Amino acid sequence: MQSEIVLLHGWGMNKQVWQLSMEQLQQAQPLAVRAVNLPGFGGATFPQHISTLDDLADEIARELSEHSVLVGWSLGGLVAINLAHRYPDKVAKLVLVASNPCFVESPEWPGIKPKVLAGFKQALADDSAKTIERFLAIQAMGSEHARDDIKQLRKLLGQLPVAHPKALSLGLDALQSCDYRTYFGALSQPVFGLFGRLDALVPSEVIERMAVLNPQFKAFTFAKASHAPFISHKDEFVTHLKSIL
């Protein structure tokens, strides 16, 4: 298997969110570019044995070529860090898109307030479709064309089957409980970040903290983007990603 660029989506989403970027990325790119569904998302099967993010990463690792480049958005970034740490031969380079090695806010770390994630967990049990819709709105919050961003994400998301309930639950658990700051600090691979300054889920202050953990970390922030810069600022996003790749 040849090395390739593998795109990992975020919570509640599926591989179609990368569709707009994929075509441009594939042009003049020596490596193959592939977006994958995380287990249980977009119609992908959710094996019964999966109960942790390690299990989920193991499923993806089976299909991963040696020396691949991982581009992980949001929850996909956590998966990418897990894979780079646990399967170093399979990951040559890491690009985190609006992602955070620890999503939950604490006194010394910027992130999402714990009660917000707890609220999502409760809402998911009550009505998963409404919860994902609310999550779409939060992802676009702050973007100068938030309504268009939500519309675009919703359209792309709708092209594949809805996520498996257990996959949604596991993903939220991971956002609530995974603290990969030690993993992130110890990564030997080149690691890059692409962020939105107006992101309501990954505060831009986290970038400096990540650079302290891993001095090799290089980040770029889109001044007017929110949580989905590859949707709101597609051309600019692809240009920056190509320069990293």
mmCIF file of C-alpha atoms in Angstrom:
data_model
loop_
_atom_site.group_PDB
_atom_site.id
_atom_site.type_symbol
_atom_site.label_atom_id
_atom_site.label_comp_id
_atom_site.label_asym_id
_atom_site.label_seq_id
_atom_site.Cartn_x
_atom_site.Cartn_y
_atom_site.Cartn_z
ATOM 1 C CA MET A 1 0.000 0.000 0.000
ATOM 2 C CA GLN A 2 1.316 3.412 -0.992
ATOM 3 C CA SER A 3 1.395 6.267 1.496
ATOM 4 C CA GLU A 4 -1.576 8.610 1.133
ATOM 5 C CA ILE A 5 -3.354 11.622 2.573
ATOM 6 C CA VAL A 6 -6.257 10.496 4.785
ATOM 7 C CA LEU A 7 -8.979 12.946 5.854
ATOM 8 C CA LEU A 8 -10.837 12.260 9.124
ATOM 9 C CA HIS A 9 -14.144 14.014 9.871
ATOM 10 C CA GLY A 10 -15.534 15.327 13.154
ATOM 11 C CA TRP A 11 -18.303 14.275 15.566
ATOM 12 C CA GLY A 12 -21.735 13.641 14.065
ATOM 13 C CA MET A 13 -20.382 14.182 10.548
ATOM 14 C CA ASN A 14 -19.148 11.850 7.775
ATOM 15 C CA LYS A 15 -16.518 11.802 5.040
ATOM 16 C CA GLN A 16 -18.678 13.880 2.660
ATOM 17 C CA VAL A 17 -17.759 17.068 4.560
ATOM 18 C CA TRP A 18 -14.381 16.905 2.760
ATOM 19 C CA GLN A 19 -15.941 16.621 -0.680
ATOM 20 C CA LEU A 20 -15.415 20.276 -1.638
ATOM 21 C CA SER A 21 -11.739 20.239 -0.639
ATOM 22 C CA MET A 22 -10.964 16.792 -2.062
ATOM 23 C CA GLU A 23 -11.098 17.717 -5.741
ATOM 24 C CA GLN A 24 -8.719 20.650 -5.308
ATOM 25 C CA LEU A 25 -6.390 18.636 -3.075
ATOM 26 C CA GLN A 26 -6.155 15.865 -5.642
ATOM 27 C CA GLN A 27 -4.868 18.263 -8.285
ATOM 28 C CA ALA A 28 -1.062 18.386 -8.571
ATOM 29 C CA GLN A 29 -0.765 16.116 -5.540
ATOM 30 C CA PRO A 30 1.735 13.231 -5.746
ATOM 31 C CA LEU A 31 -0.020 11.296 -2.959
ATOM 32 C CA ALA A 32 -3.500 9.790 -3.225
ATOM 33 C CA VAL A 33 -6.143 11.639 -1.192
ATOM 34 C CA ARG A 34 -8.855 9.685 0.629
ATOM 35 C CA ALA A 35 -11.600 10.676 3.069
ATOM 36 C CA VAL A 36 -12.799 7.932 5.402
ATOM 37 C CA ASN A 37 -15.848 7.434 7.576
ATOM 38 C CA LEU A 38 -15.047 6.808 11.218
ATOM 39 C CA PRO A 39 -16.668 3.509 12.345
ATOM 40 C CA GLY A 40 -20.422 3.988 12.752
ATOM 41 C CA PHE A 41 -20.571 7.235 10.760
ATOM 42 C CA GLY A 42 -21.877 7.764 7.223
ATOM 43 C CA GLY A 43 -23.050 4.177 6.880
ATOM 44 C CA ALA A 44 -19.772 2.580 8.015
ATOM 45 C CA THR A 45 -20.302 -0.450 10.248
ATOM 46 C CA PHE A 46 -19.828 -0.064 13.986
ATOM 47 C CA PRO A 47 -18.257 -3.324 15.247
ATOM 48 C CA GLN A 48 -19.663 -4.542 18.564
ATOM 49 C CA HIS A 49 -16.261 -4.665 20.280
ATOM 50 C CA ILE A 50 -15.636 -0.915 19.951
ATOM 51 C CA SER A 51 -15.982 0.777 23.331
ATOM 52 C CA THR A 52 -13.095 3.290 23.422
ATOM 53 C CA LEU A 53 -11.305 5.673 21.073
ATOM 54 C CA ASP A 54 -8.378 3.207 21.046
ATOM 55 C CA ASP A 55 -10.709 0.552 19.596
ATOM 56 C CA LEU A 56 -12.002 3.013 17.019
ATOM 57 C CA ALA A 57 -8.450 4.034 16.041
ATOM 58 C CA ASP A 58 -7.482 0.362 15.692
ATOM 59 C CA GLU A 59 -10.232 -0.085 13.084
ATOM 60 C CA ILE A 60 -8.868 2.815 11.028
ATOM 61 C CA ALA A 61 -5.261 1.653 11.449
ATOM 62 C CA ARG A 62 -6.096 -1.613 9.670
ATOM 63 C CA GLU A 63 -6.833 0.326 6.473
ATOM 64 C CA LEU A 64 -3.974 2.800 6.846
ATOM 65 C CA SER A 65 -0.885 2.695 4.613
ATOM 66 C CA GLU A 66 2.611 3.125 6.069
ATOM 67 C CA HIS A 67 3.792 6.765 6.298
ATOM 68 C CA SER A 68 0.349 8.263 5.692
ATOM 69 C CA VAL A 69 -0.452 11.938 6.235
ATOM 70 C CA LEU A 70 -3.458 12.370 8.545
ATOM 71 C CA VAL A 71 -5.704 15.427 8.361
ATOM 72 C CA GLY A 72 -8.088 15.317 11.331
ATOM 73 C CA TRP A 73 -10.934 17.754 11.918
ATOM 74 C CA SER A 74 -12.234 18.247 15.478
ATOM 75 C CA LEU A 75 -12.899 14.737 16.909
ATOM 76 C CA GLY A 76 -10.973 13.420 13.885
ATOM 77 C CA GLY A 77 -7.957 15.283 15.239
ATOM 78 C CA LEU A 78 -8.150 13.300 18.492
ATOM 79 C CA VAL A 79 -8.272 10.099 16.421
ATOM 80 C CA ALA A 80 -5.269 11.318 14.395
ATOM 81 C CA ILE A 81 -3.220 12.028 17.557
ATOM 82 C CA ASN A 82 -4.141 8.581 18.900
ATOM 83 C CA LEU A 83 -3.012 6.925 15.653
ATOM 84 C CA ALA A 84 0.233 8.932 15.434
ATOM 85 C CA HIS A 85 1.076 7.974 19.029
ATOM 86 C CA ARG A 86 0.114 4.297 18.854
ATOM 87 C CA TYR A 87 1.009 3.547 15.212
ATOM 88 C CA PRO A 88 4.027 5.825 14.541
ATOM 89 C CA ASP A 89 5.118 3.831 11.456
ATOM 90 C CA LYS A 90 1.768 4.454 9.829
ATOM 91 C CA VAL A 91 1.719 8.240 10.356
ATOM 92 C CA ALA A 92 4.371 10.425 8.706
ATOM 93 C CA LYS A 93 2.732 13.799 9.290
ATOM 94 C CA LEU A 94 -0.240 15.201 11.161
ATOM 95 C CA VAL A 95 -2.521 18.148 10.343
ATOM 96 C CA LEU A 96 -5.072 19.060 13.029
ATOM 97 C CA VAL A 97 -8.011 21.135 11.783
ATOM 98 C CA ALA A 98 -9.890 23.033 14.503
ATOM 99 C CA SER A 99 -8.867 20.344 16.964
ATOM 100 C CA ASN A 100 -7.546 20.168 20.484
ATOM 101 C CA PRO A 101 -5.639 17.405 22.338
ATOM 102 C CA CYS A 102 -8.004 18.044 25.267
ATOM 103 C CA PHE A 103 -11.429 19.450 24.367
ATOM 104 C CA VAL A 104 -12.669 20.120 27.910
ATOM 105 C CA GLU A 105 -11.909 23.445 29.576
ATOM 106 C CA SER A 106 -10.005 23.411 32.871
ATOM 107 C CA PRO A 107 -8.361 26.209 34.890
ATOM 108 C CA GLU A 108 -5.107 25.798 32.940
ATOM 109 C CA TRP A 109 -6.486 24.737 29.545
ATOM 110 C CA PRO A 110 -8.897 26.480 27.120
ATOM 111 C CA GLY A 111 -11.731 24.350 25.774
ATOM 112 C CA ILE A 112 -15.446 23.605 25.901
ATOM 113 C CA LYS A 113 -17.165 24.104 29.252
ATOM 114 C CA PRO A 114 -17.865 20.672 30.820
ATOM 115 C CA LYS A 115 -21.563 21.497 31.317
ATOM 116 C CA VAL A 116 -21.948 22.160 27.559
ATOM 117 C CA LEU A 117 -20.669 18.674 26.697
ATOM 118 C CA ALA A 118 -22.786 17.154 29.480
ATOM 119 C CA GLY A 119 -25.806 18.934 27.983
ATOM 120 C CA PHE A 120 -25.044 17.454 24.574
ATOM 121 C CA LYS A 121 -24.796 13.984 26.099
ATOM 122 C CA GLN A 122 -28.237 14.356 27.687
ATOM 123 C CA ALA A 123 -29.736 15.870 24.529
ATOM 124 C CA LEU A 124 -28.292 13.037 22.419
ATOM 125 C CA ALA A 125 -30.204 10.496 24.492
ATOM 126 C CA ASP A 126 -33.419 12.480 23.961
ATOM 127 C CA ASP A 127 -33.168 13.398 20.252
ATOM 128 C CA SER A 128 -30.018 12.674 18.236
ATOM 129 C CA ALA A 129 -31.171 14.454 15.047
ATOM 130 C CA LYS A 130 -31.946 17.684 16.917
ATOM 131 C CA THR A 131 -28.620 17.429 18.795
ATOM 132 C CA ILE A 132 -26.619 17.155 15.566
ATOM 133 C CA GLU A 133 -28.555 20.105 14.132
ATOM 134 C CA ARG A 134 -27.638 22.150 17.211
ATOM 135 C CA PHE A 135 -24.021 21.053 16.856
ATOM 136 C CA LEU A 136 -24.005 22.253 13.238
ATOM 137 C CA ALA A 137 -25.131 25.677 14.433
ATOM 138 C CA ILE A 138 -22.366 25.852 17.067
ATOM 139 C CA GLN A 139 -19.744 24.845 14.494
ATOM 140 C CA ALA A 140 -20.679 27.760 12.246
ATOM 141 C CA MET A 141 -21.156 30.260 15.089
ATOM 142 C CA GLY A 142 -18.958 33.307 14.545
ATOM 143 C CA SER A 143 -18.414 32.706 10.831
ATOM 144 C CA GLU A 144 -19.232 35.699 8.625
ATOM 145 C CA HIS A 145 -21.506 33.442 6.530
ATOM 146 C CA ALA A 146 -22.744 31.094 9.247
ATOM 147 C CA ARG A 147 -26.105 30.374 7.622
ATOM 148 C CA ASP A 148 -24.476 29.310 4.343
ATOM 149 C CA ASP A 149 -21.918 27.195 6.218
ATOM 150 C CA ILE A 150 -24.675 25.319 8.102
ATOM 151 C CA LYS A 151 -26.614 24.808 4.872
ATOM 152 C CA GLN A 152 -23.516 23.431 3.124
ATOM 153 C CA LEU A 153 -22.590 21.094 6.000
ATOM 154 C CA ARG A 154 -26.177 19.859 6.279
ATOM 155 C CA LYS A 155 -26.308 19.147 2.525
ATOM 156 C CA LEU A 156 -23.002 17.217 2.554
ATOM 157 C CA LEU A 157 -23.945 15.322 5.715
ATOM 158 C CA GLY A 158 -27.266 14.252 4.175
ATOM 159 C CA GLN A 159 -25.554 12.460 1.282
ATOM 160 C CA LEU A 160 -24.791 9.445 3.494
ATOM 161 C CA PRO A 161 -26.759 7.501 6.137
ATOM 162 C CA VAL A 162 -27.130 8.909 9.648
ATOM 163 C CA ALA A 163 -24.601 7.939 12.313
ATOM 164 C CA HIS A 164 -24.994 4.857 14.514
ATOM 165 C CA PRO A 165 -26.256 5.870 18.006
ATOM 166 C CA LYS A 166 -23.367 4.055 19.722
ATOM 167 C CA ALA A 167 -20.819 5.840 17.518
ATOM 168 C CA LEU A 168 -22.349 9.205 18.440
ATOM 169 C CA SER A 169 -22.278 8.329 22.127
ATOM 170 C CA LEU A 170 -18.681 7.070 21.992
ATOM 171 C CA GLY A 171 -17.590 10.209 20.119
ATOM 172 C CA LEU A 172 -19.092 12.480 22.768
ATOM 173 C CA ASP A 173 -17.504 10.390 25.520
ATOM 174 C CA ALA A 174 -14.133 10.853 23.790
ATOM 175 C CA LEU A 175 -14.574 14.631 23.580
ATOM 176 C CA GLN A 176 -15.490 14.648 27.280
ATOM 177 C CA SER A 177 -12.796 12.336 28.617
ATOM 178 C CA CYS A 178 -9.797 12.034 26.249
ATOM 179 C CA ASP A 179 -6.781 14.050 27.336
ATOM 180 C CA TYR A 180 -4.069 13.524 24.729
ATOM 181 C CA ARG A 181 -1.794 16.375 25.819
ATOM 182 C CA THR A 182 0.966 13.930 26.824
ATOM 183 C CA TYR A 183 0.620 12.079 23.497
ATOM 184 C CA PHE A 184 0.668 15.380 21.609
ATOM 185 C CA GLY A 185 3.773 16.637 23.401
ATOM 186 C CA ALA A 186 5.666 13.420 22.655
ATOM 187 C CA LEU A 187 4.845 13.146 18.925
ATOM 188 C CA SER A 188 7.943 12.629 16.785
ATOM 189 C CA GLN A 189 6.136 13.377 13.508
ATOM 190 C CA PRO A 190 5.803 16.927 12.097
ATOM 191 C CA VAL A 191 2.509 18.319 13.387
ATOM 192 C CA PHE A 192 0.571 21.291 12.014
ATOM 193 C CA GLY A 193 -2.636 23.065 12.952
ATOM 194 C CA LEU A 194 -5.240 25.012 10.982
ATOM 195 C CA PHE A 195 -7.647 26.981 13.170
ATOM 196 C CA GLY A 196 -10.479 29.520 12.996
ATOM 197 C CA ARG A 197 -10.063 32.558 15.232
ATOM 198 C CA LEU A 198 -13.857 32.716 15.783
ATOM 199 C CA ASP A 199 -14.205 29.032 16.726
ATOM 200 C CA ALA A 200 -16.705 28.523 19.576
ATOM 201 C CA LEU A 201 -15.487 24.956 20.273
ATOM 202 C CA VAL A 202 -11.682 25.277 20.061
ATOM 203 C CA PRO A 203 -10.609 28.657 21.519
ATOM 204 C CA SER A 204 -7.681 30.250 19.665
ATOM 205 C CA GLU A 205 -5.798 30.653 23.003
ATOM 206 C CA VAL A 206 -5.206 26.895 22.908
ATOM 207 C CA ILE A 207 -2.708 27.279 20.035
ATOM 208 C CA GLU A 208 -0.048 28.842 22.276
ATOM 209 C CA ARG A 209 -0.536 26.088 24.881
ATOM 210 C CA MET A 210 -0.137 23.436 22.194
ATOM 211 C CA ALA A 211 3.092 25.065 21.002
ATOM 212 C CA VAL A 212 4.433 24.909 24.568
ATOM 213 C CA LEU A 213 3.608 21.177 24.744
ATOM 214 C CA ASN A 214 5.174 20.483 21.347
ATOM 215 C CA PRO A 215 7.753 23.096 20.201
ATOM 216 C CA GLN A 216 7.710 21.577 16.669
ATOM 217 C CA PHE A 217 4.005 22.465 16.300
ATOM 218 C CA LYS A 218 3.274 24.990 13.527
ATOM 219 C CA ALA A 219 -0.159 26.600 13.320
ATOM 220 C CA PHE A 220 -2.079 28.970 11.073
ATOM 221 C CA THR A 221 -5.283 30.776 12.069
ATOM 222 C CA PHE A 222 -7.948 31.934 9.620
ATOM 223 C CA ALA A 223 -8.975 35.329 10.979
ATOM 224 C CA LYS A 224 -12.641 35.170 9.926
ATOM 225 C CA ALA A 225 -13.282 31.417 10.145
ATOM 226 C CA SER A 226 -15.055 29.412 12.833
ATOM 227 C CA HIS A 227 -14.960 25.637 13.446
ATOM 228 C CA ALA A 228 -15.151 24.547 9.777
ATOM 229 C CA PRO A 229 -12.581 26.626 7.819
ATOM 230 C CA PHE A 230 -12.576 24.080 4.964
ATOM 231 C CA ILE A 231 -16.241 25.003 4.360
ATOM 232 C CA SER A 232 -16.256 28.757 5.024
ATOM 233 C CA HIS A 233 -12.828 29.543 3.510
ATOM 234 C CA LYS A 234 -12.341 26.566 1.200
ATOM 235 C CA ASP A 235 -9.867 28.038 -1.298
ATOM 236 C CA GLU A 236 -7.700 29.609 1.386
ATOM 237 C CA PHE A 237 -7.873 26.413 3.424
ATOM 238 C CA VAL A 238 -6.803 24.195 0.515
ATOM 239 C CA THR A 239 -3.934 26.574 -0.342
ATOM 240 C CA HIS A 240 -2.576 26.367 3.216
ATOM 241 C CA LEU A 241 -3.090 22.611 3.422
ATOM 242 C CA LYS A 242 -1.255 22.109 0.110
ATOM 243 C CA SER A 243 1.677 24.161 1.407
ATOM 244 C CA ILE A 244 1.874 21.904 4.481
ATOM 245 C CA LEU A 245 1.557 18.725 2.427
#
